[in-house]
mmCIF file of C-alpha atoms in Angstrom:
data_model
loop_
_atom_site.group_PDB
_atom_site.id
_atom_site.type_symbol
_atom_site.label_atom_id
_atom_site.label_comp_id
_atom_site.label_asym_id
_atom_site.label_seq_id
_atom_site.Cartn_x
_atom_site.Cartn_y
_atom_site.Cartn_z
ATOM 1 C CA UNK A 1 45.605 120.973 102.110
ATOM 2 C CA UNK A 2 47.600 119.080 99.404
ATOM 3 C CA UNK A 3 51.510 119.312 100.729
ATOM 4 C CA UNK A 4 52.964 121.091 97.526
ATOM 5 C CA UNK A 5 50.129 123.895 98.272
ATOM 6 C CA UNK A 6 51.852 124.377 102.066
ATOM 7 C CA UNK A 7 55.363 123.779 100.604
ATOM 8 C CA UNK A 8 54.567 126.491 97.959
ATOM 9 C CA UNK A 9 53.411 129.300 100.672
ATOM 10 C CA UNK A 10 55.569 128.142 103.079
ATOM 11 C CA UNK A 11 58.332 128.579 100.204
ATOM 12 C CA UNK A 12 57.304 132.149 98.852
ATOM 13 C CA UNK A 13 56.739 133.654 102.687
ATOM 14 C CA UNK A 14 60.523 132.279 103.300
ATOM 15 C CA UNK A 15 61.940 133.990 100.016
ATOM 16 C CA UNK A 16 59.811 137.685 100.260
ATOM 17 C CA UNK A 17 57.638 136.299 97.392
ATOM 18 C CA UNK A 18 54.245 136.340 99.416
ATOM 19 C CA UNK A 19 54.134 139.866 101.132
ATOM 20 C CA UNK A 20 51.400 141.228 103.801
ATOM 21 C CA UNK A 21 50.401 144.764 103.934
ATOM 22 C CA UNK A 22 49.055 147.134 101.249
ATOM 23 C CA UNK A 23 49.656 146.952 98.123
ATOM 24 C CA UNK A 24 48.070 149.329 95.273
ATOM 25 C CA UNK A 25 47.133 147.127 92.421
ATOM 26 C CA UNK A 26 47.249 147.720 88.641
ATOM 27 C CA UNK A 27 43.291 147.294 88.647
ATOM 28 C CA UNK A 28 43.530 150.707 91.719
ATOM 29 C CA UNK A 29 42.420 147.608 94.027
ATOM 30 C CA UNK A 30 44.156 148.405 97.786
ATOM 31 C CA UNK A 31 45.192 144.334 98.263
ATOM 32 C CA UNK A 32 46.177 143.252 101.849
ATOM 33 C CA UNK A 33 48.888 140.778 99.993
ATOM 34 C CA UNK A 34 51.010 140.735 97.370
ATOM 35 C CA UNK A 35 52.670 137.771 95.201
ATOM 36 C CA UNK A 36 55.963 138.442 92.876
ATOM 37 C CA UNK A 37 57.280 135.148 91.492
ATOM 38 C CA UNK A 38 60.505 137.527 90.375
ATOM 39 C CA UNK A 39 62.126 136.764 94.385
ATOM 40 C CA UNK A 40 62.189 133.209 93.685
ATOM 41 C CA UNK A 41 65.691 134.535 92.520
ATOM 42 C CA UNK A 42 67.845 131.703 93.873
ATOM 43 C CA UNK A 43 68.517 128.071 91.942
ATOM 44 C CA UNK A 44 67.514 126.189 95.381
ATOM 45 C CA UNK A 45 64.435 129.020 95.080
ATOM 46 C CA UNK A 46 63.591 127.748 91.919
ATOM 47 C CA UNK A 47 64.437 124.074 92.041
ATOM 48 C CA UNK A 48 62.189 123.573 95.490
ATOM 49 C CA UNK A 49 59.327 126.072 93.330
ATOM 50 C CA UNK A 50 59.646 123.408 90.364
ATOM 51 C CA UNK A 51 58.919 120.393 92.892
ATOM 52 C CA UNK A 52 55.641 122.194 93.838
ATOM 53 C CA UNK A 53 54.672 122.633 89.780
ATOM 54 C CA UNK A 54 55.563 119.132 89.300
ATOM 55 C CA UNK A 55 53.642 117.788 91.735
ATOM 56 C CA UNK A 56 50.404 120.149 91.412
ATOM 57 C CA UNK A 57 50.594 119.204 87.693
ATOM 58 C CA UNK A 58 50.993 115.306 88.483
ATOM 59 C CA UNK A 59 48.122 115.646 90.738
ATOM 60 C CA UNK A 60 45.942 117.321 88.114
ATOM 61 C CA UNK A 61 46.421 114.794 85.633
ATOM 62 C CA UNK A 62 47.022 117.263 82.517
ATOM 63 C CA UNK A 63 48.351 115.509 79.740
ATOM 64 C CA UNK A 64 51.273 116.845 77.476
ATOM 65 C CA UNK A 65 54.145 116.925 75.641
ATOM 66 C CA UNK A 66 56.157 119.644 75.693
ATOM 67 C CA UNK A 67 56.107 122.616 78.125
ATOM 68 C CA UNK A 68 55.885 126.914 77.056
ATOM 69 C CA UNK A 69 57.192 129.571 79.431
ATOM 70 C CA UNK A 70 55.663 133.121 78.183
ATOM 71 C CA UNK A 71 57.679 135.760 78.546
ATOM 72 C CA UNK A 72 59.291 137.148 80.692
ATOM 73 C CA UNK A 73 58.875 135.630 84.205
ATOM 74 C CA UNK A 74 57.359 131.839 82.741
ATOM 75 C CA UNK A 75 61.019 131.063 80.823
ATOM 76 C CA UNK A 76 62.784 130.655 83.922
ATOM 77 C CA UNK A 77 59.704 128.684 85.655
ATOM 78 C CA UNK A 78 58.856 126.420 82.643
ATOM 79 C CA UNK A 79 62.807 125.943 82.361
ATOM 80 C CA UNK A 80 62.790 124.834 85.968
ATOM 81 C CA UNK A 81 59.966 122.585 85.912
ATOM 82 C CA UNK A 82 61.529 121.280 82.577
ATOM 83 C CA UNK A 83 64.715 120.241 85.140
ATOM 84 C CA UNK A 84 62.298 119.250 87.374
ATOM 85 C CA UNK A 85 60.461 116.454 85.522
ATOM 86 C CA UNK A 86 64.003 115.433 83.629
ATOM 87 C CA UNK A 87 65.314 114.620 87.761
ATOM 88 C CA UNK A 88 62.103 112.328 88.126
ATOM 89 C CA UNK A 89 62.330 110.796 84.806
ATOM 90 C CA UNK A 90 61.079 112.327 82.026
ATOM 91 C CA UNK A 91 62.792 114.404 79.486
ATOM 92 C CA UNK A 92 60.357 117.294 78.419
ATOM 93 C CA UNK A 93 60.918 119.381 75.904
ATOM 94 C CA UNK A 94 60.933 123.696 76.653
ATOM 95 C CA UNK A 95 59.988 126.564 74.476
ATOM 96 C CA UNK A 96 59.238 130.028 74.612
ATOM 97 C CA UNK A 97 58.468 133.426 72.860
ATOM 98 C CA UNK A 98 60.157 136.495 72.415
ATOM 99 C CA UNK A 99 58.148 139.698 73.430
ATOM 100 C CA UNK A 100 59.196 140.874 69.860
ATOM 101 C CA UNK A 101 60.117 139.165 66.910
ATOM 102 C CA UNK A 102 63.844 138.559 66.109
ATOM 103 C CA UNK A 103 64.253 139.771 62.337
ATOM 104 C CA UNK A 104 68.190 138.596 61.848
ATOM 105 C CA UNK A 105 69.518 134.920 62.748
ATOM 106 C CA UNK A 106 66.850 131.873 62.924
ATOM 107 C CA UNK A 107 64.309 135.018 63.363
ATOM 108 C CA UNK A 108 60.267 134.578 64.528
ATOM 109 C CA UNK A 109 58.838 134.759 68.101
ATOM 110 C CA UNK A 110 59.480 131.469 69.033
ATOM 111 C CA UNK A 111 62.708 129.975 70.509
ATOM 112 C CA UNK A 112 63.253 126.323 71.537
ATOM 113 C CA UNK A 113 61.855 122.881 70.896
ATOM 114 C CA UNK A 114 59.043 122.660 68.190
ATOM 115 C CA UNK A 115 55.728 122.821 68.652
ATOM 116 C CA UNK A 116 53.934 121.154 65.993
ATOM 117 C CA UNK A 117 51.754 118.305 66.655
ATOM 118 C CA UNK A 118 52.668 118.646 70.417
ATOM 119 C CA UNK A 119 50.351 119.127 73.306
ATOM 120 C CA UNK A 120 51.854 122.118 74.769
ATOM 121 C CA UNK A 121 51.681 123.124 78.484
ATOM 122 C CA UNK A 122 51.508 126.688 79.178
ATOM 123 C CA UNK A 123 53.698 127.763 82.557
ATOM 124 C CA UNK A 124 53.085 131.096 84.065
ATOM 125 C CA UNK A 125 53.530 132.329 87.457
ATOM 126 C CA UNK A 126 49.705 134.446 87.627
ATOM 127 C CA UNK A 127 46.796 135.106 85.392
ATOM 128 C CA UNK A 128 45.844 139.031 86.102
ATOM 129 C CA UNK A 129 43.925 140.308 82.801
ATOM 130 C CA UNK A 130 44.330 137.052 81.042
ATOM 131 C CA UNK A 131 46.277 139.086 78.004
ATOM 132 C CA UNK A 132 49.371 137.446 77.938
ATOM 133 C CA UNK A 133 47.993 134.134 78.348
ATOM 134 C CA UNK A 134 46.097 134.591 75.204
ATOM 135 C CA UNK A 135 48.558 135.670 73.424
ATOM 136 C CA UNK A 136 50.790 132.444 74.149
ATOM 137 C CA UNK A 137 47.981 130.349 72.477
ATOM 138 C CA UNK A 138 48.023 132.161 69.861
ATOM 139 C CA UNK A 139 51.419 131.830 69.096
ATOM 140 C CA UNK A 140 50.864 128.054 70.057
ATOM 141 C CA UNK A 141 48.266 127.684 67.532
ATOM 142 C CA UNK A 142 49.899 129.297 64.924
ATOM 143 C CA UNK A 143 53.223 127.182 65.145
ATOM 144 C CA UNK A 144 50.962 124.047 64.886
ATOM 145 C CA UNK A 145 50.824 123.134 68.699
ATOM 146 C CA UNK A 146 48.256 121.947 70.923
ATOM 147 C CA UNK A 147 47.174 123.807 74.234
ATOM 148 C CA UNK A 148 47.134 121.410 77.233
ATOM 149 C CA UNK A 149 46.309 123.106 79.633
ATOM 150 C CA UNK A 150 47.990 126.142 81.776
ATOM 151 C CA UNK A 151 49.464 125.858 85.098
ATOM 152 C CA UNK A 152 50.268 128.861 87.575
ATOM 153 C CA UNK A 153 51.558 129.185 90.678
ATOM 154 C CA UNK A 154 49.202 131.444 92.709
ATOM 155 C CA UNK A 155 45.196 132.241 91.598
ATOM 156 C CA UNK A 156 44.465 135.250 93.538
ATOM 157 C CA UNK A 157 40.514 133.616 92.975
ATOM 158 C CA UNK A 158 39.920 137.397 92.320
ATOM 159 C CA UNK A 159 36.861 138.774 90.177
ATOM 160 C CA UNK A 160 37.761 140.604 87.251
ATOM 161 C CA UNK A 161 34.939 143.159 87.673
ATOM 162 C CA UNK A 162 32.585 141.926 90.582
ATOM 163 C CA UNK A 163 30.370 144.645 89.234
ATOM 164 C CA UNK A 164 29.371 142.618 86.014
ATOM 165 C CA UNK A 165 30.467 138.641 87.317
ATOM 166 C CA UNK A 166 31.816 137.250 90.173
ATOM 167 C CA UNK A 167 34.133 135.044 88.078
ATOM 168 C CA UNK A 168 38.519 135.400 87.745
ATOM 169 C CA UNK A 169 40.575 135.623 84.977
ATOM 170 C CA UNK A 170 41.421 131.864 85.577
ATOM 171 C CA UNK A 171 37.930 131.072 85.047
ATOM 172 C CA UNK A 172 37.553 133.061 82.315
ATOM 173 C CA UNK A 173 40.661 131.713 80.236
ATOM 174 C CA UNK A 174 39.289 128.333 81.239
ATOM 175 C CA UNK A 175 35.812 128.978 80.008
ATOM 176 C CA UNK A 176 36.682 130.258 76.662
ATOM 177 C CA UNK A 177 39.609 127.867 75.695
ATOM 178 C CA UNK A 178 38.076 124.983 77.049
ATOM 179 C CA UNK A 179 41.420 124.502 78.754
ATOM 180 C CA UNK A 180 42.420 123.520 82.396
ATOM 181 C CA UNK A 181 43.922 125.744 84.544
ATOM 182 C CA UNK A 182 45.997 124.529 87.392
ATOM 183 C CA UNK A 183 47.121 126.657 90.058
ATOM 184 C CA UNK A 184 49.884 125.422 92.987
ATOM 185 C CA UNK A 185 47.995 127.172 95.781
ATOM 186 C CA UNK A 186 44.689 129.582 95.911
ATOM 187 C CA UNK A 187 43.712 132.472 97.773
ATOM 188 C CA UNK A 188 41.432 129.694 99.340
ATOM 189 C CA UNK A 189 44.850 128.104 100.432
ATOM 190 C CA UNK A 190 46.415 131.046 101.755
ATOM 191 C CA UNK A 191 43.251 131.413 104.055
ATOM 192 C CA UNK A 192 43.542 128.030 105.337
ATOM 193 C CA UNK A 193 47.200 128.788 106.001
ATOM 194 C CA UNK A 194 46.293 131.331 108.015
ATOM 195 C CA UNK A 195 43.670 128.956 109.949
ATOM 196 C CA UNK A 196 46.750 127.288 111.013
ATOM 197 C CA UNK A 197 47.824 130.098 113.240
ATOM 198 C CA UNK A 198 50.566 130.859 110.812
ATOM 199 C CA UNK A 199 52.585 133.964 112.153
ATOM 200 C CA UNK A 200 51.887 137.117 110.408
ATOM 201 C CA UNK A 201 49.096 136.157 107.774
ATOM 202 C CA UNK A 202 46.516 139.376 108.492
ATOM 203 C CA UNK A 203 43.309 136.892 108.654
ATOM 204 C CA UNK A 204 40.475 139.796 109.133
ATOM 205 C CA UNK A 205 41.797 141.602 105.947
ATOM 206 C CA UNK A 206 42.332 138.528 103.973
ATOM 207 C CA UNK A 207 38.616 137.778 104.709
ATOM 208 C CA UNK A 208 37.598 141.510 104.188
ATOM 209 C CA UNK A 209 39.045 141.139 100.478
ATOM 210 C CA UNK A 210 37.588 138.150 99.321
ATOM 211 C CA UNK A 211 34.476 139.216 100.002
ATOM 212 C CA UNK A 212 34.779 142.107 98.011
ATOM 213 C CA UNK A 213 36.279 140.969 94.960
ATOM 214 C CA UNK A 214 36.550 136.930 95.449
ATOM 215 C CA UNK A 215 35.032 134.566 92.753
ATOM 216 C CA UNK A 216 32.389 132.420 92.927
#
C-alpha cells in the first residue's frame, strides 16, 4: 500500500474521522464504518491530511492549475492542500462557491482566484450521490474553467444501486465527465489495513459489506 494511503487511515482512526460500528446511512444502508472528514478539526489535522492529498495527487499525475473546494467541507481541504503545495514549492491558486449566490458586494457563486482558461482541480472529501460534484463543474464550466480532474479523500468503492450496476458514484462521475478521479485511500485500502492486524478494524463485517454493495 502506497504510504500516504496508511498515513491517511492511520491519520483519520487517530482523529475519530474513521469510525467502526453501525452506522445508518442516507441511502437506509446499515454500514459497519463510517468516514466524516468534519473531525479533521485541528490545523496539525489538516496540515498532515494535506500531505496525504499532495502526495496521492503527485502520484496520480493530474495536471492543473488552480485548485476548487465545493462547499462546505472541500474549502477548508482545497485551502489546505493549497498550503500544502505552496510549502513544497508551488504557489496554487484556491477558489470556491457559495451554496447560494451573494446578491450585494462583488456578488455571484464564486469566491477566489479566477477560473477562466485554468485547468481546475476539484477537492472534496467523498463522492456519495455524485450531486454536488456535478454541480461544481458546472459552475466551473460556466466561469470559463477547465475540469482536471477530482480528488477525494476516501471512495467507499460502494455501488450506487447494486440492483441495476455494480459500479460507484466515483465511477460514474468518471465515466460521464471523462474526468479522473483520485481518491487518498479505498475501501480496498481499509481492508488491507485490516490484513495488517490493525487493532479494532471489524474484518468479517468489512468483508460482509463489500460484498453486498462493493463495485466492480
Amino acid at each position: 500500500m502506497a504510504d500516504h494511503r496508511t498515513l491517511f487511515l492511520q491519520l483519520a482512526l487517530s482523529v475519530d474521522a474513521l469510525r467502526f460500528g453501525e452506522f445508518t446511512l442516507k441511502s437506509g444502508r446499515v454500514s459497519p464504518y463510517f468516514f466524516n472528514a468534519g473531525r479533521f478539526d485541528s490545523g496539525a489535522a489538516l496540515a498532515q491530511l494535506a500531505t496525504c492529498y499532495a502526495d496521492a495527487v503527485e502520484a496520480a499525475g493530474v495536471e492543473f492549475d488552480v485548485l476548487f473546494g465545493p462547499a462546505y467541507k472541500g474549502i477548508p481541504l482545497a485551502t489546505a492542500l493549497a498550503c500544502e503545495f505552496a510549502r513544497r514549492g508551488r504557489d496554487l491558486p484556491v477558489a470556491f462557491n457559495r451554496k447560494e449566490a451573494k446578491v450585494h458586494g462583488e456578488g455571484g457563486m464564486l469566491i477566489g482566484a479566477a477560473l477562466e482558461g485554468r485547468r481546475v482541480l476539484i477537492v472534496d472529501d467523498v463522492i456519495t450521490a455524485g450531486t454536488a460534484i456535478r454541480e461544481a463543474l458546472g459552475l466551473i464550466r460556466d466561469a470559463g474553467g477547465v475540469p482536471a480532474g477530482i480528488v477525494i479523500a476516501l471512495d467507499r468503492e460502494e455501488a450506487v444501486d447494486p440492483a441495476v450496476s455494480r459500479r460507484s458514484a466515483s465511477q460514474t462521475v468518471a465515466q460521464e465527465h471523462g474526468l479522473p478521479v483520485v481518491a487518498v485511500a479505498r475501501m480496498a485500502d481499509l481492508l488491507e489495513l485490516d490484513a495488517g492486524n490493525v487493532p479494532g478494524v471489524p474484518h468479517e463485517a468489512l468483508q460482509a459489506y463489500r460484498a453486498a454493495y462493493g463495485c466492480e
